PDB file of N, CA and C in Angstrom:
ATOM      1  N   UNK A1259     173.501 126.092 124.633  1.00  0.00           N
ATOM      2  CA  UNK A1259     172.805 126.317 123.382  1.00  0.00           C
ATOM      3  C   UNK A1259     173.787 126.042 122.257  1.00  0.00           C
ATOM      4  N   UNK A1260     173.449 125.611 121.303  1.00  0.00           N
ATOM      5  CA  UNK A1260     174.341 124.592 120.642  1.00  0.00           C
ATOM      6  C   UNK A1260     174.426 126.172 119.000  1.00  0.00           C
ATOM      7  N   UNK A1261     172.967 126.487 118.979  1.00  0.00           N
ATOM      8  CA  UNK A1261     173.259 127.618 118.035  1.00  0.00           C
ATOM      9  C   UNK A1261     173.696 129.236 117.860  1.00  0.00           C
ATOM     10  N   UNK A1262     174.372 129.623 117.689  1.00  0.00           N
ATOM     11  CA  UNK A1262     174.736 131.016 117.802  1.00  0.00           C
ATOM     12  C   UNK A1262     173.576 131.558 116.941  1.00  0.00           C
ATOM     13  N   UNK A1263     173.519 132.567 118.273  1.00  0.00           N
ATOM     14  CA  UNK A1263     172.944 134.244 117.617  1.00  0.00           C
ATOM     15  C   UNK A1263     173.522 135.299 117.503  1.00  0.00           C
ATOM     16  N   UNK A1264     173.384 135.467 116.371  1.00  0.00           N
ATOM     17  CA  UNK A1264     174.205 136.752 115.514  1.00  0.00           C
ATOM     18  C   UNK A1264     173.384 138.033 115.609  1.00  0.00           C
ATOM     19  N   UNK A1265     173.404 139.203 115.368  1.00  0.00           N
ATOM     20  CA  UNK A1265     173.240 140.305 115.086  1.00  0.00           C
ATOM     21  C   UNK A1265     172.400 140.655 113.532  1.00  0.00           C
ATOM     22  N   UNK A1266     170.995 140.884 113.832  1.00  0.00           N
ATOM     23  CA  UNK A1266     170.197 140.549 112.606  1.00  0.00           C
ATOM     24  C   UNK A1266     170.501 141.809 112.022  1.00  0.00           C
ATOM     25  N   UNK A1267     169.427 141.689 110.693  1.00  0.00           N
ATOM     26  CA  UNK A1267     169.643 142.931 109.746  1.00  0.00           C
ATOM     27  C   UNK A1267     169.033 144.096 110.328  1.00  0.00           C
ATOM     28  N   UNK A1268     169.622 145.181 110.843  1.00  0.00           N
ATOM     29  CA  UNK A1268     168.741 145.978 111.536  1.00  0.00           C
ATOM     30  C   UNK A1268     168.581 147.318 110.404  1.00  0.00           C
ATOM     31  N   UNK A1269     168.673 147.224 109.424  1.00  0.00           N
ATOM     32  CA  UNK A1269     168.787 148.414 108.278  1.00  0.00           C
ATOM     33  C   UNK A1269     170.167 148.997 108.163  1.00  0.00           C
ATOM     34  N   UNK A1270     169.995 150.246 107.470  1.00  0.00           N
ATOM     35  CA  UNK A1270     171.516 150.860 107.674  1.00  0.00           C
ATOM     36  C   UNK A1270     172.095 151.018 108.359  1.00  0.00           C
ATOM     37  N   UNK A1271     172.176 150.374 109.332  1.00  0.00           N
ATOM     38  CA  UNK A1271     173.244 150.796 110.752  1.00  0.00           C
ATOM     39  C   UNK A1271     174.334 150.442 110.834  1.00  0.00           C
ATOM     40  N   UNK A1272     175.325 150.187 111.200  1.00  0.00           N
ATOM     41  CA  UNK A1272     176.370 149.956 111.554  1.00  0.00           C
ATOM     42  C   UNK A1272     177.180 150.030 112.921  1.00  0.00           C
ATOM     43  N   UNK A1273     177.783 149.397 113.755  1.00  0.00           N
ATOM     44  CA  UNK A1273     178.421 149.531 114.571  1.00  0.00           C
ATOM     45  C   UNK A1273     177.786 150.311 115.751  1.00  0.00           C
ATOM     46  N   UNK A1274     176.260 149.770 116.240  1.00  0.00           N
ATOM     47  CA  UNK A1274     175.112 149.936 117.000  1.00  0.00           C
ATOM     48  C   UNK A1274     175.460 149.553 118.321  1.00  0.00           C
ATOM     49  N   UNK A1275     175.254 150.291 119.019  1.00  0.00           N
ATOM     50  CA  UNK A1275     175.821 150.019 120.511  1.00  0.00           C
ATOM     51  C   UNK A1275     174.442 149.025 121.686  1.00  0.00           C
ATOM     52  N   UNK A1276     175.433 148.232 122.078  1.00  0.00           N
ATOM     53  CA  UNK A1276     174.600 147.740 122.836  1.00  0.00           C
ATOM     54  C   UNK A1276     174.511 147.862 124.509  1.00  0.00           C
ATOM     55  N   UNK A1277     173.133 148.395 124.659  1.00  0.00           N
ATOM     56  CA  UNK A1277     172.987 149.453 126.146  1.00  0.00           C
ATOM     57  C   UNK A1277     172.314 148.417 127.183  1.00  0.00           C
ATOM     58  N   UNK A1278     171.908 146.902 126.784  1.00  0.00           N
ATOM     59  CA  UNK A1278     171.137 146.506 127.663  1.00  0.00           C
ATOM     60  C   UNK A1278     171.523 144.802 127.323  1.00  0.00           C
ATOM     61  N   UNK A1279     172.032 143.917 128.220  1.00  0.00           N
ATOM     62  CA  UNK A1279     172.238 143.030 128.013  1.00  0.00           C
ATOM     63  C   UNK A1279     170.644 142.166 128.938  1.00  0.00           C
ATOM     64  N   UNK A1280     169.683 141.030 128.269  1.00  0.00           N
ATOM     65  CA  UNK A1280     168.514 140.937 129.019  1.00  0.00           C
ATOM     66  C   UNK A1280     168.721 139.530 129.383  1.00  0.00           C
ATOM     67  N   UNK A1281     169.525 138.876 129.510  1.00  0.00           N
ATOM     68  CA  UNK A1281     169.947 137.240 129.468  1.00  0.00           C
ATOM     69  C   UNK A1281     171.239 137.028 130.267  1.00  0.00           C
ATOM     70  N   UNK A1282     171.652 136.274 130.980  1.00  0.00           N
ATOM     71  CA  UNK A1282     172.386 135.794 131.808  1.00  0.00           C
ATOM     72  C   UNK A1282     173.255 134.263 131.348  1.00  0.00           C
ATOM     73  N   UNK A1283     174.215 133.447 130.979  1.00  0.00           N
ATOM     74  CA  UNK A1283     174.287 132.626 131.248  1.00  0.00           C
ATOM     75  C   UNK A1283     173.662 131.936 132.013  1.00  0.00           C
ATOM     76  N   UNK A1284     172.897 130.788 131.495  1.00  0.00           N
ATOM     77  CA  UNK A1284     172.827 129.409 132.333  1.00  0.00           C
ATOM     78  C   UNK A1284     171.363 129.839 131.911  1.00  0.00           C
ATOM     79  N   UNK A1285     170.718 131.084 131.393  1.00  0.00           N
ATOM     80  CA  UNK A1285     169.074 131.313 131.223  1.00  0.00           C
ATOM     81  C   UNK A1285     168.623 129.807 130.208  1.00  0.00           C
ATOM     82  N   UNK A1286     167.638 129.691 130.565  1.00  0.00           N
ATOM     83  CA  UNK A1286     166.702 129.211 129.483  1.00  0.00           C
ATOM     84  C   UNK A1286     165.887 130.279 128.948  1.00  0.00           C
ATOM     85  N   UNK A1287     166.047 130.014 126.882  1.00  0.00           N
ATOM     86  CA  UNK A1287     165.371 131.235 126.768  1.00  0.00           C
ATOM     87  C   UNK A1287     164.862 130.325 125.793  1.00  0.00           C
ATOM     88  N   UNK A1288     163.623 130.805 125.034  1.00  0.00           N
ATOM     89  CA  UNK A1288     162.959 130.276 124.052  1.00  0.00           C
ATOM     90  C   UNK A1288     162.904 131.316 122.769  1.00  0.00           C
ATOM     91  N   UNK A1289     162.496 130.762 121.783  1.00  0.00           N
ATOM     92  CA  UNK A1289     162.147 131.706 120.143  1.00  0.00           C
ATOM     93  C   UNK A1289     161.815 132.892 120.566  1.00  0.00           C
ATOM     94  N   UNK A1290     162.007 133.810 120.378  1.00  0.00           N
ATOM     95  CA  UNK A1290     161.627 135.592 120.229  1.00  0.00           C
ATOM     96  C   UNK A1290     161.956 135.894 121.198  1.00  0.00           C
ATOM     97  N   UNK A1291     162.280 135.528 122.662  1.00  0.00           N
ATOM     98  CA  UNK A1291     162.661 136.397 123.758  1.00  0.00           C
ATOM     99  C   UNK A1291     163.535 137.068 122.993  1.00  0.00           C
ATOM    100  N   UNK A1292     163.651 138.254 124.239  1.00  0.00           N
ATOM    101  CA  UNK A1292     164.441 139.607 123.740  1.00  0.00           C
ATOM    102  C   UNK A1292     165.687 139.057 124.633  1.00  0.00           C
ATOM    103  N   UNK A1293     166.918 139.137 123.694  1.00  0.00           N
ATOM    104  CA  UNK A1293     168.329 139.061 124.421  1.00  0.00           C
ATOM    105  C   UNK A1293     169.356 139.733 124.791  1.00  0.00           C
ATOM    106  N   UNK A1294     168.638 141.094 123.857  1.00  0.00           N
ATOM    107  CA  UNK A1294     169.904 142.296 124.281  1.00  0.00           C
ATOM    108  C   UNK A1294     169.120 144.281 123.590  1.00  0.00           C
ATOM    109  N   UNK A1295     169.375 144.715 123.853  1.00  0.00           N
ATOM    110  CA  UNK A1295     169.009 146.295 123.487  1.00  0.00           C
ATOM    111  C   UNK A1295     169.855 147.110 122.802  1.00  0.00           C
ATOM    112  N   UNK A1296     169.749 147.172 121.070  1.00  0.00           N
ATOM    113  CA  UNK A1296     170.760 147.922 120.899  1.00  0.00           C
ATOM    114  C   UNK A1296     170.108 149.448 120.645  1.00  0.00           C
ATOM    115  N   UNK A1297     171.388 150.217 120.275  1.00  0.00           N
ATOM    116  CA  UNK A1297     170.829 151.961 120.646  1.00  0.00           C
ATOM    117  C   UNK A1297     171.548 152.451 118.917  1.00  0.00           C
ATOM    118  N   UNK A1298     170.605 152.760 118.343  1.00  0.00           N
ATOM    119  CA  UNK A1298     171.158 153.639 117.146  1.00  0.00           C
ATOM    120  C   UNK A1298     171.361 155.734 117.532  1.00  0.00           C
ATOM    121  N   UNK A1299     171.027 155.830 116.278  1.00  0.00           N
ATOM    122  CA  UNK A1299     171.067 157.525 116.831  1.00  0.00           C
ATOM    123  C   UNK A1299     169.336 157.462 116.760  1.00  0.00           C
ATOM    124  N   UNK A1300     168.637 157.318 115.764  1.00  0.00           N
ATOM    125  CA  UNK A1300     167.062 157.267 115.550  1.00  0.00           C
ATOM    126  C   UNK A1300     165.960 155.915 116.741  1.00  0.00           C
ATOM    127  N   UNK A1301     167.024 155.007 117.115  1.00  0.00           N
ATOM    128  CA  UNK A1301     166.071 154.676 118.353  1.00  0.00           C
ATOM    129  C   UNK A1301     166.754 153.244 118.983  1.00  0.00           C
ATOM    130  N   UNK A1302     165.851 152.545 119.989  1.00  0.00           N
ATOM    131  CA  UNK A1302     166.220 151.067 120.752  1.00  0.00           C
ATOM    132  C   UNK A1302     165.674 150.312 120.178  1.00  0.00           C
ATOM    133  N   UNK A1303     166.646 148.982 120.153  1.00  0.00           N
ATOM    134  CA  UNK A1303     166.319 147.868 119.116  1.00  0.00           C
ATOM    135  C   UNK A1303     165.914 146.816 120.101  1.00  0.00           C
ATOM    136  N   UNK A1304     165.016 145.922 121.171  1.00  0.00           N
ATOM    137  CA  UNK A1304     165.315 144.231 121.264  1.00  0.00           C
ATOM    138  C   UNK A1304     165.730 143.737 120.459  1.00  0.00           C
ATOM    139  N   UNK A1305     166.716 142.988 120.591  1.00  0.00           N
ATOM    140  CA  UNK A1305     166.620 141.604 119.753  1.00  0.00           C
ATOM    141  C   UNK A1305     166.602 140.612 120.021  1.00  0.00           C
ATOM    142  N   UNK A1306     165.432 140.327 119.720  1.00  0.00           N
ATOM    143  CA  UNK A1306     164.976 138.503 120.066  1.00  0.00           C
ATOM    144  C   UNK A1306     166.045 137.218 119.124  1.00  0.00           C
ATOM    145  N   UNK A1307     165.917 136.384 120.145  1.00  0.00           N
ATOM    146  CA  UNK A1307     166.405 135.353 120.083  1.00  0.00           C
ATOM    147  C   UNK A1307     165.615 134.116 118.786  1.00  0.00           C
ATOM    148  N   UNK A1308     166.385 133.494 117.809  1.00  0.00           N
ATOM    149  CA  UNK A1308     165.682 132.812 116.748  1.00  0.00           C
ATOM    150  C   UNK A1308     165.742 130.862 116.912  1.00  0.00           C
ATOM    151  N   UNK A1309     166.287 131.033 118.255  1.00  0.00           N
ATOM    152  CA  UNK A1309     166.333 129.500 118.914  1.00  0.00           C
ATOM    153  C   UNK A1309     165.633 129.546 120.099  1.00  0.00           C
ATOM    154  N   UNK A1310     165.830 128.615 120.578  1.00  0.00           N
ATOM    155  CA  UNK A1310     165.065 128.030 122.179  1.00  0.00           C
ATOM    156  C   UNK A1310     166.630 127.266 122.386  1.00  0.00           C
ATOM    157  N   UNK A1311     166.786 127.651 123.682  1.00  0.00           N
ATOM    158  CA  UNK A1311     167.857 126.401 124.546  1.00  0.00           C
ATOM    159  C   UNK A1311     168.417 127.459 125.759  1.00  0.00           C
ATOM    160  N   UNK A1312     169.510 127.050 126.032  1.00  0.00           N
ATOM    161  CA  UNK A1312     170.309 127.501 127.442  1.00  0.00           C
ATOM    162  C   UNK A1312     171.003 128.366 126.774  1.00  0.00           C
ATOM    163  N   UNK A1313     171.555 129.423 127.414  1.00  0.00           N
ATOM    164  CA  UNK A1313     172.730 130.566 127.224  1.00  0.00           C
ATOM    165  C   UNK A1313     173.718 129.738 127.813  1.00  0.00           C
ATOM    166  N   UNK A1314     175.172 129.856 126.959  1.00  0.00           N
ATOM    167  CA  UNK A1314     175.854 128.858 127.428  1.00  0.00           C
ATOM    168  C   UNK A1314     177.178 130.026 127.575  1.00  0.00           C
ATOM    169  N   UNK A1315     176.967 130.885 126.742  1.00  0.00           N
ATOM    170  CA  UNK A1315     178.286 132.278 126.651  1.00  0.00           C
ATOM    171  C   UNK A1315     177.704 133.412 126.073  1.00  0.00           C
ATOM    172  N   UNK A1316     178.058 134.235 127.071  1.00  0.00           N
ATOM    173  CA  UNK A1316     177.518 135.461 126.154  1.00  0.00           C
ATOM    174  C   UNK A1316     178.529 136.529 125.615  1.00  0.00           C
ATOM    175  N   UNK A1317     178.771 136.709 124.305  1.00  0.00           N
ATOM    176  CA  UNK A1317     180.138 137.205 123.459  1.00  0.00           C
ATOM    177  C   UNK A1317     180.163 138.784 123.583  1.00  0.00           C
ATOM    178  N   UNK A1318     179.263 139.221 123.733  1.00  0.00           N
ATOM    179  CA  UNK A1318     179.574 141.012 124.397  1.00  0.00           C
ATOM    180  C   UNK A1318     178.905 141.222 125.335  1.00  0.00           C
ATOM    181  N   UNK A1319     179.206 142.605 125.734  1.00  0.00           N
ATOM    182  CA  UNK A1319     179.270 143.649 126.797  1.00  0.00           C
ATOM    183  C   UNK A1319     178.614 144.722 126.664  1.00  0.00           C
ATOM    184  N   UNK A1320     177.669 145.545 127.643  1.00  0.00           N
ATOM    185  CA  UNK A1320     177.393 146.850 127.432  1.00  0.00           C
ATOM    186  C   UNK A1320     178.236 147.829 126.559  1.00  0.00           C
ATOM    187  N   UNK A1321     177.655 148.426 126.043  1.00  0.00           N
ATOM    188  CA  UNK A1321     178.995 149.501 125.472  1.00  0.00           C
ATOM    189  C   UNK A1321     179.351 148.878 124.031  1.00  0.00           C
ATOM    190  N   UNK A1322     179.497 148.021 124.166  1.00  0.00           N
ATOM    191  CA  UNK A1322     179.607 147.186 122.965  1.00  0.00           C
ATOM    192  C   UNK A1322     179.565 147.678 122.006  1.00  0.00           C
ATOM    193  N   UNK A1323     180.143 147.965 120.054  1.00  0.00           N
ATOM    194  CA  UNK A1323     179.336 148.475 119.264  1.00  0.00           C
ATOM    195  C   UNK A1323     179.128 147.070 118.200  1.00  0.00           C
ATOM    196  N   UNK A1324     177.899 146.636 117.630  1.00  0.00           N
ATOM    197  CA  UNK A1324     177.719 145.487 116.956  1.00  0.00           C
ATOM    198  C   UNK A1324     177.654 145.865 115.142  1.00  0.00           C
ATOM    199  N   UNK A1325     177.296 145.260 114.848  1.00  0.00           N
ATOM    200  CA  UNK A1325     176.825 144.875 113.170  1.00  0.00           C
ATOM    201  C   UNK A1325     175.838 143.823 112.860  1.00  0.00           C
ATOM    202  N   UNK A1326     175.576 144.087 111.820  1.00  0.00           N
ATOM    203  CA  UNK A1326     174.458 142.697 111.033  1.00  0.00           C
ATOM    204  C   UNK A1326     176.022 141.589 111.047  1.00  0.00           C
ATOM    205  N   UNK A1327     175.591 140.493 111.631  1.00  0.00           N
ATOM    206  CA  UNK A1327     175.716 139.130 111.178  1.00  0.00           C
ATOM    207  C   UNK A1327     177.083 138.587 112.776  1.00  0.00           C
ATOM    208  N   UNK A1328     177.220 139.906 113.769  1.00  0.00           N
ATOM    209  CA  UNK A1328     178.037 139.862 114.642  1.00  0.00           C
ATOM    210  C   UNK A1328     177.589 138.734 115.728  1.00  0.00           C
ATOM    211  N   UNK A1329     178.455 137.765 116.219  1.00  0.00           N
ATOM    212  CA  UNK A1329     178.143 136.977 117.461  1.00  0.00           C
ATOM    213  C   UNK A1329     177.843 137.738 118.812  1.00  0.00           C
ATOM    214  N   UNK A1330     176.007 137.221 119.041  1.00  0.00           N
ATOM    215  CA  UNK A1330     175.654 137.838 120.491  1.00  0.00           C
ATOM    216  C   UNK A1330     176.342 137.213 121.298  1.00  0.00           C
ATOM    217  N   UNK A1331     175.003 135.600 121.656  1.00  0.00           N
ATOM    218  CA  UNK A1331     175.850 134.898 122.434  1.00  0.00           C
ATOM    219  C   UNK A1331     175.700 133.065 121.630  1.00  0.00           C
ATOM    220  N   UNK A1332     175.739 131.900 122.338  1.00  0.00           N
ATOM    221  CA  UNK A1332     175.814 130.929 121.900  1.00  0.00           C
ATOM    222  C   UNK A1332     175.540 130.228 123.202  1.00  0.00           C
TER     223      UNK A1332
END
């Protein structure tokens, strides 16, 4: 996949942990699939994907804590 997905605006959050990775290298995924689960204190986020193509790397890990504009995968 030639475009990176970042970490959208999820409101005030900050440094949101991510509890569920839903994508694998080598997936084919398309527009809106869900690619990962993050966990605030008030609830679980999907976040869908804003391309179509192959997972080529995926840049975090369970446990993870993210931000708005952070590299998922690419």
């Amino acid at each position: 996949m030639q475009n990176k997905l970042l970490v959208p605006d999820i409101g005030d959050f900050e440094k949101v942990e991510i509890i569920e990775i839903l994508v694998k290298k080598g997936d084919k995924i398309k527009k809106n699939h869900p690619i990962v689960t993050l966990e605030s204190d008030k609830s679980s986020v999907e976040v869908p994907s804003n391309h179509e193509g192959e997972v080529e790397n995926i840049s975090v890990k369970i446990g993870d804590k993210v931000s708005k504009g952070d590299l998922l995968l690419n």
